[in-house]
Amino acid sequence: MKVWSLIAKSLEDAGCCAMITMTEVLGSAPREAGTRMVIRPDGGFHGTIGGGTLEWRAQADAQKLMRNKKALLNFSQHALGPELGQCCGGAVKLLIEVFTKEQLSDVKELAVMEETGPFSTRGCFNADRVVRKITEESQQKLSFDRNGDILESFGEKKRQVYLYGAGHIGRALMLNMAALPFDLVWIDSRHNALPSITPGNVEKIYTPTPVETLTTAPDGAFIVIMTHSHALDLDLVNAALSAERFAYVGVIGSDTKKARFKSRLKSFGMVKQNINKLVCPIGIDGIKSKHPAAIAASVTAELLIRDEKIAQQGTVLDSNDRIDLVRDKKALKFVQ
């Protein structure tokens, strides 16, 4: 969520708005520190701090604080179980900031930075606002230093997914990506295969030579292959694995297709280490439906799990790493 562009627009349209920030989490809570919501005076909002009574009460508090349309800060702490009746059992600290139109120029400066990608700020607390300065210091999402300054990061560096093929499953997968932390490059070699309208995080490329587009894919991108042609699938797999720089290379298909592709790749002279990075079939275990939307949901879950795993540990998995649904504190986890 690009909070500063949302705040800038709200200030231009309504003259004020509020941002709710979860500044600290103690124990179990529905969201993590650094989670934010932007609340408009008319009651509209963007983002979530986890739903439930906590979010409802925080939104109501923000609405009250905006009534005078004056800049101000409000700090609060909430015990989710005893105070709010939520089952999480932990406690959270919230900061509500009310912004007014006189802060618009500062907000716009942050919005411009947000458009360029992730950035960090150091903020000091004044009587009615947080004065944030852009810093080169690398920060986690939110923390405090020993002087009480708030250190924050804004913006997202999304994983790029290169999706080859605009069939039924490709279209369903594209729609799944719309609200997730991915930027999708969607490629097809057929005229009129790509729809005219797509979500804002989708770049469409029609080209008779899809393999050439791999040269533009950034290091660490996910390559998802599901074209209309097995021969084209193989060419894309060969090129993607040979590049040795992508975090995921998967092709839709059966175990039989996987065996045939591995045999062909070996005949091309590809080393076993690279061949073993091929993921086929794609998607998580446990979903047996062959409905395009169900397959797309399975693949989406796999990409999310892998993206989080790589972000946490910096590891790139190969096809010997199996993804299962493991119910451990209601979390999806990797198992070997």
mmCIF file of C-alpha atoms in Angstrom:
data_model
loop_
_atom_site.group_PDB
_atom_site.id
_atom_site.type_symbol
_atom_site.label_atom_id
_atom_site.label_comp_id
_atom_site.label_asym_id
_atom_site.label_seq_id
_atom_site.Cartn_x
_atom_site.Cartn_y
_atom_site.Cartn_z
ATOM 1 C CA MET A 1 0.000 0.000 0.000
ATOM 2 C CA LYS A 2 1.396 3.384 -1.027
ATOM 3 C CA VAL A 3 0.370 5.270 2.087
ATOM 4 C CA TRP A 4 1.811 8.671 1.203
ATOM 5 C CA SER A 5 0.095 8.950 -2.159
ATOM 6 C CA LEU A 6 -3.176 7.996 -0.455
ATOM 7 C CA ILE A 7 -2.612 10.614 2.247
ATOM 8 C CA ALA A 8 -1.742 13.269 -0.366
ATOM 9 C CA LYS A 9 -4.932 12.565 -2.312
ATOM 10 C CA SER A 10 -7.051 12.666 0.855
ATOM 11 C CA LEU A 11 -5.534 16.010 1.858
ATOM 12 C CA GLU A 12 -6.223 17.441 -1.591
ATOM 13 C CA ASP A 13 -9.805 16.154 -1.633
ATOM 14 C CA ALA A 14 -10.912 16.496 1.984
ATOM 15 C CA GLY A 15 -8.345 18.668 3.754
ATOM 16 C CA CYS A 16 -7.408 16.057 6.352
ATOM 17 C CA CYS A 17 -7.010 12.317 6.969
ATOM 18 C CA ALA A 18 -5.548 9.968 9.544
ATOM 19 C CA MET A 19 -2.945 7.222 9.478
ATOM 20 C CA ILE A 20 -3.090 4.386 12.006
ATOM 21 C CA THR A 21 0.240 2.638 12.587
ATOM 22 C CA MET A 22 0.752 -0.497 14.653
ATOM 23 C CA THR A 23 3.990 0.498 16.371
ATOM 24 C CA GLU A 24 4.566 -2.523 18.619
ATOM 25 C CA VAL A 25 3.238 -6.053 19.025
ATOM 26 C CA LEU A 26 3.540 -8.003 22.261
ATOM 27 C CA GLY A 27 2.636 -11.670 21.955
ATOM 28 C CA SER A 28 0.117 -12.897 19.396
ATOM 29 C CA ALA A 29 -1.624 -10.325 17.186
ATOM 30 C CA PRO A 30 -3.334 -10.359 13.760
ATOM 31 C CA ARG A 31 -0.723 -8.125 12.099
ATOM 32 C CA GLU A 32 2.904 -7.124 12.610
ATOM 33 C CA ALA A 33 4.543 -3.877 13.731
ATOM 34 C CA GLY A 34 4.637 -1.389 10.866
ATOM 35 C CA THR A 35 1.159 -2.271 9.582
ATOM 36 C CA ARG A 36 -0.794 0.829 8.583
ATOM 37 C CA MET A 37 -4.238 2.085 7.630
ATOM 38 C CA VAL A 38 -5.229 5.390 6.038
ATOM 39 C CA ILE A 39 -8.639 6.735 7.146
ATOM 40 C CA ARG A 40 -10.581 9.444 5.312
ATOM 41 C CA PRO A 41 -12.988 11.868 7.031
ATOM 42 C CA ASP A 42 -15.951 10.252 5.217
ATOM 43 C CA GLY A 43 -15.167 6.895 6.808
ATOM 44 C CA GLY A 44 -13.457 5.358 3.800
ATOM 45 C CA PHE A 45 -10.188 3.597 4.435
ATOM 46 C CA HIS A 46 -7.285 1.736 2.862
ATOM 47 C CA GLY A 47 -5.329 -1.121 4.427
ATOM 48 C CA THR A 48 -5.994 -3.180 7.543
ATOM 49 C CA ILE A 49 -4.451 -3.664 10.978
ATOM 50 C CA GLY A 50 -6.036 -7.083 11.290
ATOM 51 C CA GLY A 51 -9.788 -6.561 11.408
ATOM 52 C CA GLY A 52 -11.991 -7.368 14.373
ATOM 53 C CA THR A 53 -12.797 -5.132 17.317
ATOM 54 C CA LEU A 54 -9.305 -3.615 17.374
ATOM 55 C CA GLU A 55 -9.635 -2.263 13.848
ATOM 56 C CA TRP A 56 -13.226 -1.126 14.367
ATOM 57 C CA ARG A 57 -12.296 0.804 17.516
ATOM 58 C CA ALA A 58 -9.170 2.317 15.951
ATOM 59 C CA GLN A 59 -11.187 3.540 12.967
ATOM 60 C CA ALA A 60 -13.770 5.083 15.310
ATOM 61 C CA ASP A 61 -11.013 6.802 17.301
ATOM 62 C CA ALA A 62 -9.474 8.164 14.096
ATOM 63 C CA GLN A 63 -12.863 9.534 12.997
ATOM 64 C CA LYS A 64 -13.250 11.392 16.303
ATOM 65 C CA LEU A 65 -9.731 12.796 16.160
ATOM 66 C CA MET A 66 -10.327 14.199 12.670
ATOM 67 C CA ARG A 67 -13.402 16.225 13.639
ATOM 68 C CA ASN A 68 -11.479 19.440 14.319
ATOM 69 C CA LYS A 69 -9.260 18.999 11.234
ATOM 70 C CA LYS A 70 -6.154 19.786 13.254
ATOM 71 C CA ALA A 71 -2.833 17.945 13.180
ATOM 72 C CA LEU A 72 -2.370 15.759 16.246
ATOM 73 C CA LEU A 73 -0.881 12.543 17.593
ATOM 74 C CA ASN A 74 -2.641 9.897 19.654
ATOM 75 C CA PHE A 75 -0.931 6.915 21.318
ATOM 76 C CA SER A 76 -2.791 3.918 22.711
ATOM 77 C CA GLN A 77 -2.193 0.387 23.926
ATOM 78 C CA HIS A 78 -4.726 -2.436 23.682
ATOM 79 C CA ALA A 79 -4.837 -5.882 25.308
ATOM 80 C CA LEU A 80 -6.570 -7.905 22.617
ATOM 81 C CA GLY A 81 -8.083 -10.506 24.932
ATOM 82 C CA PRO A 82 -9.118 -8.774 28.190
ATOM 83 C CA GLU A 83 -9.974 -5.418 26.620
ATOM 84 C CA LEU A 84 -11.341 -6.311 23.194
ATOM 85 C CA GLY A 85 -12.450 -9.916 23.508
ATOM 86 C CA GLN A 86 -10.199 -11.078 20.657
ATOM 87 C CA CYS A 87 -8.681 -14.544 20.829
ATOM 88 C CA CYS A 88 -5.144 -13.541 19.814
ATOM 89 C CA GLY A 89 -4.188 -12.937 23.423
ATOM 90 C CA GLY A 90 -1.428 -10.409 22.789
ATOM 91 C CA ALA A 91 -1.231 -6.637 23.064
ATOM 92 C CA VAL A 92 -0.539 -3.912 20.526
ATOM 93 C CA LYS A 93 0.453 -0.268 20.563
ATOM 94 C CA LEU A 94 -1.096 2.102 18.040
ATOM 95 C CA LEU A 95 -0.208 5.562 16.813
ATOM 96 C CA ILE A 96 -2.893 7.669 15.132
ATOM 97 C CA GLU A 97 -1.632 10.680 13.199
ATOM 98 C CA VAL A 98 -4.051 13.293 11.859
ATOM 99 C CA PHE A 99 -2.697 15.128 8.824
ATOM 100 C CA THR A 100 -3.946 18.479 7.552
ATOM 101 C CA LYS A 101 -3.562 20.314 4.279
ATOM 102 C CA GLU A 102 -0.695 22.447 5.623
ATOM 103 C CA GLN A 103 1.404 19.254 5.630
ATOM 104 C CA LEU A 104 0.672 18.502 1.971
ATOM 105 C CA SER A 105 4.066 19.565 0.604
ATOM 106 C CA ASP A 106 5.913 17.283 3.054
ATOM 107 C CA VAL A 107 3.526 14.442 2.284
ATOM 108 C CA LYS A 108 4.016 14.888 -1.457
ATOM 109 C CA GLU A 109 7.788 14.670 -1.027
ATOM 110 C CA LEU A 110 7.364 11.298 0.672
ATOM 111 C CA ALA A 111 4.848 10.212 -1.988
ATOM 112 C CA VAL A 112 7.405 10.910 -4.723
ATOM 113 C CA MET A 113 9.964 8.756 -2.904
ATOM 114 C CA GLU A 114 7.387 6.020 -2.465
ATOM 115 C CA GLU A 115 6.860 5.827 -6.229
ATOM 116 C CA THR A 116 10.542 5.031 -6.776
ATOM 117 C CA GLY A 117 10.540 2.005 -4.460
ATOM 118 C CA PRO A 118 11.412 1.252 -0.829
ATOM 119 C CA PHE A 119 12.917 4.014 1.298
ATOM 120 C CA SER A 120 13.549 4.741 4.979
ATOM 121 C CA THR A 121 12.782 7.671 7.256
ATOM 122 C CA ARG A 122 13.814 8.857 10.696
ATOM 123 C CA GLY A 123 11.058 10.675 12.543
ATOM 124 C CA CYS A 124 11.075 12.790 15.675
ATOM 125 C CA PHE A 125 7.916 13.533 17.640
ATOM 126 C CA ASN A 126 6.718 17.108 17.978
ATOM 127 C CA ALA A 127 3.641 18.206 19.890
ATOM 128 C CA ASP A 128 1.218 17.461 17.058
ATOM 129 C CA ARG A 129 3.080 15.520 14.379
ATOM 130 C CA VAL A 130 5.964 13.260 13.421
ATOM 131 C CA VAL A 131 8.636 15.143 11.485
ATOM 132 C CA ARG A 132 10.099 12.585 9.092
ATOM 133 C CA LYS A 133 13.359 12.951 7.210
ATOM 134 C CA ILE A 134 14.474 10.601 4.464
ATOM 135 C CA THR A 135 17.550 8.653 5.497
ATOM 136 C CA GLU A 136 20.000 6.296 3.856
ATOM 137 C CA GLU A 137 19.899 4.074 6.926
ATOM 138 C CA SER A 138 18.522 0.635 6.100
ATOM 139 C CA GLN A 139 15.545 -0.041 8.358
ATOM 140 C CA GLN A 140 13.193 -2.837 9.127
ATOM 141 C CA LYS A 141 9.521 -1.943 8.739
ATOM 142 C CA LEU A 142 9.368 -0.055 12.057
ATOM 143 C CA SER A 143 11.530 0.360 15.150
ATOM 144 C CA PHE A 144 12.590 2.987 17.702
ATOM 145 C CA ASP A 145 16.111 4.095 18.561
ATOM 146 C CA ARG A 146 17.427 4.878 22.039
ATOM 147 C CA ASN A 147 16.510 8.559 21.612
ATOM 148 C CA GLY A 148 12.884 7.730 20.906
ATOM 149 C CA ASP A 149 13.037 8.519 17.188
ATOM 150 C CA ILE A 150 10.831 6.329 15.034
ATOM 151 C CA LEU A 151 12.634 4.512 12.213
ATOM 152 C CA GLU A 152 10.369 3.385 9.388
ATOM 153 C CA SER A 153 10.436 1.920 5.918
ATOM 154 C CA PHE A 154 7.882 2.673 3.239
ATOM 155 C CA GLY A 155 7.196 1.385 -0.237
ATOM 156 C CA GLU A 156 7.524 -2.132 -1.517
ATOM 157 C CA LYS A 157 10.048 -3.971 -3.625
ATOM 158 C CA LYS A 158 7.789 -6.494 -5.282
ATOM 159 C CA ARG A 159 8.918 -9.786 -6.720
ATOM 160 C CA GLN A 160 8.648 -9.784 -10.494
ATOM 161 C CA VAL A 161 6.826 -12.721 -12.032
ATOM 162 C CA TYR A 162 7.217 -13.444 -15.739
ATOM 163 C CA LEU A 163 4.132 -15.409 -16.769
ATOM 164 C CA TYR A 164 4.222 -17.085 -20.169
ATOM 165 C CA GLY A 165 0.832 -18.044 -21.571
ATOM 166 C CA ALA A 166 -2.595 -16.381 -21.613
ATOM 167 C CA GLY A 167 -4.824 -19.443 -21.519
ATOM 168 C CA HIS A 168 -7.537 -20.110 -18.940
ATOM 169 C CA ILE A 169 -5.087 -20.841 -16.126
ATOM 170 C CA GLY A 170 -2.843 -17.925 -17.085
ATOM 171 C CA ARG A 171 -5.812 -15.548 -16.916
ATOM 172 C CA ALA A 172 -6.908 -16.896 -13.540
ATOM 173 C CA LEU A 173 -3.349 -16.581 -12.196
ATOM 174 C CA MET A 174 -3.108 -13.017 -13.501
ATOM 175 C CA LEU A 175 -6.245 -12.049 -11.573
ATOM 176 C CA ASN A 176 -4.874 -13.628 -8.392
ATOM 177 C CA MET A 177 -1.741 -11.486 -8.671
ATOM 178 C CA ALA A 178 -3.704 -8.219 -8.666
ATOM 179 C CA ALA A 179 -3.839 -7.821 -4.880
ATOM 180 C CA LEU A 180 -0.587 -9.590 -4.009
ATOM 181 C CA PRO A 181 3.038 -8.365 -3.623
ATOM 182 C CA PHE A 182 4.034 -9.217 -7.183
ATOM 183 C CA ASP A 183 4.602 -7.254 -10.385
ATOM 184 C CA LEU A 184 3.486 -9.397 -13.295
ATOM 185 C CA VAL A 185 4.930 -9.368 -16.806
ATOM 186 C CA TRP A 186 2.512 -11.374 -18.950
ATOM 187 C CA ILE A 187 3.787 -12.658 -22.285
ATOM 188 C CA ASP A 188 2.099 -14.477 -25.157
ATOM 189 C CA SER A 189 3.037 -15.132 -28.779
ATOM 190 C CA ARG A 190 -0.525 -15.193 -30.114
ATOM 191 C CA HIS A 191 -2.423 -12.195 -31.482
ATOM 192 C CA ASN A 192 -5.353 -11.128 -29.279
ATOM 193 C CA ALA A 193 -4.532 -13.684 -26.567
ATOM 194 C CA LEU A 194 -3.925 -10.998 -23.948
ATOM 195 C CA PRO A 195 -7.069 -9.181 -22.726
ATOM 196 C CA SER A 196 -7.411 -5.444 -23.283
ATOM 197 C CA ILE A 197 -7.975 -4.622 -19.590
ATOM 198 C CA THR A 198 -5.727 -5.872 -16.796
ATOM 199 C CA PRO A 199 -4.861 -4.759 -13.219
ATOM 200 C CA GLY A 200 -2.335 -1.996 -12.705
ATOM 201 C CA ASN A 201 0.484 -4.328 -11.645
ATOM 202 C CA VAL A 202 0.380 -6.222 -14.959
ATOM 203 C CA GLU A 203 2.551 -5.413 -17.965
ATOM 204 C CA LYS A 204 1.445 -7.148 -21.162
ATOM 205 C CA ILE A 205 3.863 -8.169 -23.910
ATOM 206 C CA TYR A 206 2.872 -9.649 -27.237
ATOM 207 C CA THR A 207 5.862 -11.055 -29.090
ATOM 208 C CA PRO A 208 6.459 -13.842 -31.614
ATOM 209 C CA THR A 209 9.723 -14.603 -29.775
ATOM 210 C CA PRO A 210 8.846 -14.999 -26.067
ATOM 211 C CA VAL A 211 12.203 -16.566 -25.143
ATOM 212 C CA GLU A 212 13.959 -13.272 -25.891
ATOM 213 C CA THR A 213 12.007 -11.508 -23.129
ATOM 214 C CA LEU A 214 13.877 -13.523 -20.495
ATOM 215 C CA THR A 215 16.857 -11.237 -21.044
ATOM 216 C CA THR A 216 14.833 -8.358 -19.561
ATOM 217 C CA ALA A 217 13.734 -10.299 -16.478
ATOM 218 C CA PRO A 218 15.593 -9.161 -13.339
ATOM 219 C CA ASP A 219 17.718 -11.450 -11.214
ATOM 220 C CA GLY A 220 15.562 -13.271 -8.681
ATOM 221 C CA ALA A 221 12.416 -13.146 -10.807
ATOM 222 C CA PHE A 222 9.917 -16.002 -10.795
ATOM 223 C CA ILE A 223 9.424 -17.609 -14.213
ATOM 224 C CA VAL A 224 6.053 -19.338 -14.652
ATOM 225 C CA ILE A 225 5.508 -21.163 -17.953
ATOM 226 C CA MET A 226 2.135 -22.346 -19.266
ATOM 227 C CA THR A 227 2.022 -21.632 -22.989
ATOM 228 C CA HIS A 228 -0.081 -23.347 -25.660
ATOM 229 C CA SER A 229 2.991 -25.174 -27.001
ATOM 230 C CA HIS A 230 5.100 -27.879 -25.286
ATOM 231 C CA ALA A 231 7.968 -27.038 -27.628
ATOM 232 C CA LEU A 232 7.856 -23.383 -26.569
ATOM 233 C CA ASP A 233 7.582 -24.457 -22.922
ATOM 234 C CA LEU A 234 10.791 -26.472 -23.323
ATOM 235 C CA ASP A 235 12.624 -23.598 -25.022
ATOM 236 C CA LEU A 236 11.619 -21.249 -22.198
ATOM 237 C CA VAL A 237 12.623 -23.748 -19.502
ATOM 238 C CA ASN A 238 15.996 -24.323 -21.167
ATOM 239 C CA ALA A 239 16.720 -20.610 -21.470
ATOM 240 C CA ALA A 240 15.506 -19.764 -17.959
ATOM 241 C CA LEU A 241 17.484 -22.509 -16.230
ATOM 242 C CA SER A 242 20.580 -21.832 -18.344
ATOM 243 C CA ALA A 243 20.542 -18.203 -17.181
ATOM 244 C CA GLU A 244 21.195 -19.406 -13.600
ATOM 245 C CA ARG A 245 19.774 -16.228 -12.084
ATOM 246 C CA PHE A 246 16.075 -16.797 -11.438
ATOM 247 C CA ALA A 247 14.609 -17.716 -8.044
ATOM 248 C CA TYR A 248 11.917 -19.955 -9.483
ATOM 249 C CA VAL A 249 11.424 -21.693 -12.828
ATOM 250 C CA GLY A 250 8.195 -23.666 -13.055
ATOM 251 C CA VAL A 251 6.254 -25.179 -15.936
ATOM 252 C CA ILE A 252 2.716 -26.490 -15.834
ATOM 253 C CA GLY A 253 2.421 -30.203 -16.528
ATOM 254 C CA SER A 254 2.493 -33.737 -15.187
ATOM 255 C CA ASP A 255 5.246 -35.931 -13.798
ATOM 256 C CA THR A 256 5.530 -37.421 -17.287
ATOM 257 C CA LYS A 257 6.156 -33.989 -18.790
ATOM 258 C CA LYS A 258 8.738 -33.323 -16.090
ATOM 259 C CA ALA A 259 10.591 -36.560 -16.910
ATOM 260 C CA ARG A 260 10.592 -35.790 -20.633
ATOM 261 C CA PHE A 261 11.797 -32.226 -20.090
ATOM 262 C CA LYS A 262 14.570 -33.358 -17.752
ATOM 263 C CA SER A 263 15.698 -35.914 -20.322
ATOM 264 C CA ARG A 264 15.758 -33.288 -23.066
ATOM 265 C CA LEU A 265 17.618 -30.802 -20.884
ATOM 266 C CA LYS A 266 20.229 -33.443 -20.108
ATOM 267 C CA SER A 267 20.626 -34.118 -23.851
ATOM 268 C CA PHE A 268 21.223 -30.383 -24.328
ATOM 269 C CA GLY A 269 24.208 -30.670 -21.972
ATOM 270 C CA MET A 270 22.630 -28.964 -18.962
ATOM 271 C CA VAL A 271 24.175 -29.910 -15.637
ATOM 272 C CA LYS A 272 22.097 -31.838 -13.105
ATOM 273 C CA GLN A 273 22.221 -29.015 -10.565
ATOM 274 C CA ASN A 274 20.377 -26.704 -12.943
ATOM 275 C CA ILE A 275 17.973 -29.385 -14.144
ATOM 276 C CA ASN A 276 16.942 -30.045 -10.536
ATOM 277 C CA LYS A 277 15.790 -26.439 -10.173
ATOM 278 C CA LEU A 278 12.895 -27.091 -12.545
ATOM 279 C CA VAL A 279 9.538 -27.151 -10.772
ATOM 280 C CA CYS A 280 6.973 -29.401 -12.476
ATOM 281 C CA PRO A 281 4.163 -29.968 -11.687
ATOM 282 C CA ILE A 282 3.623 -26.507 -10.208
ATOM 283 C CA GLY A 283 1.437 -25.643 -7.241
ATOM 284 C CA ILE A 284 1.086 -26.912 -3.694
ATOM 285 C CA ASP A 285 0.090 -30.438 -2.720
ATOM 286 C CA GLY A 286 -3.433 -31.064 -1.508
ATOM 287 C CA ILE A 287 -5.496 -29.393 -4.248
ATOM 288 C CA LYS A 288 -6.683 -32.036 -6.710
ATOM 289 C CA SER A 289 -9.175 -29.989 -8.731
ATOM 290 C CA LYS A 290 -8.296 -29.329 -12.361
ATOM 291 C CA HIS A 291 -10.497 -26.241 -12.573
ATOM 292 C CA PRO A 292 -8.381 -23.348 -13.923
ATOM 293 C CA ALA A 293 -9.175 -21.142 -10.916
ATOM 294 C CA ALA A 294 -8.235 -23.939 -8.487
ATOM 295 C CA ILE A 295 -4.946 -24.597 -10.277
ATOM 296 C CA ALA A 296 -4.219 -20.868 -10.270
ATOM 297 C CA ALA A 297 -4.931 -20.721 -6.517
ATOM 298 C CA SER A 298 -2.513 -23.606 -5.942
ATOM 299 C CA VAL A 299 0.225 -21.929 -8.000
ATOM 300 C CA THR A 300 -0.390 -18.591 -6.287
ATOM 301 C CA ALA A 301 0.039 -20.231 -2.872
ATOM 302 C CA GLU A 302 3.302 -21.818 -4.002
ATOM 303 C CA LEU A 303 4.687 -18.501 -5.238
ATOM 304 C CA LEU A 304 3.709 -16.742 -2.012
ATOM 305 C CA ILE A 305 5.355 -19.422 0.132
ATOM 306 C CA ARG A 306 8.538 -19.367 -1.916
ATOM 307 C CA ASP A 307 8.691 -15.576 -1.935
ATOM 308 C CA GLU A 308 8.369 -15.444 1.852
ATOM 309 C CA LYS A 309 10.892 -18.242 2.327
ATOM 310 C CA ILE A 310 13.460 -16.501 0.145
ATOM 311 C CA ALA A 311 12.842 -13.172 1.867
ATOM 312 C CA GLN A 312 13.354 -14.745 5.298
ATOM 313 C CA GLN A 313 16.330 -16.961 4.568
ATOM 314 C CA GLY A 314 17.724 -15.821 1.240
ATOM 315 C CA THR A 315 17.486 -19.347 -0.125
ATOM 316 C CA VAL A 316 16.523 -20.526 -3.595
ATOM 317 C CA LEU A 317 14.732 -23.856 -3.680
ATOM 318 C CA ASP A 318 14.970 -26.596 -6.254
ATOM 319 C CA SER A 319 12.513 -29.289 -7.254
ATOM 320 C CA ASN A 320 13.687 -31.567 -4.441
ATOM 321 C CA ASP A 321 12.112 -29.138 -1.945
ATOM 322 C CA ARG A 322 8.487 -30.167 -1.548
ATOM 323 C CA ILE A 323 5.757 -27.735 -0.518
ATOM 324 C CA ASP A 324 2.946 -29.200 1.562
ATOM 325 C CA LEU A 325 0.103 -27.778 3.561
ATOM 326 C CA VAL A 326 1.254 -28.284 7.133
ATOM 327 C CA ARG A 327 -1.065 -27.188 9.896
ATOM 328 C CA ASP A 328 1.305 -25.789 12.501
ATOM 329 C CA LYS A 329 -0.282 -22.898 14.330
ATOM 330 C CA LYS A 330 -2.374 -22.319 11.184
ATOM 331 C CA ALA A 331 0.721 -21.458 9.133
ATOM 332 C CA LEU A 332 1.931 -22.681 5.768
ATOM 333 C CA LYS A 333 5.439 -24.030 6.187
ATOM 334 C CA PHE A 334 8.137 -25.675 4.130
ATOM 335 C CA VAL A 335 8.957 -29.306 4.734
ATOM 336 C CA GLN A 336 11.717 -31.343 3.232
#
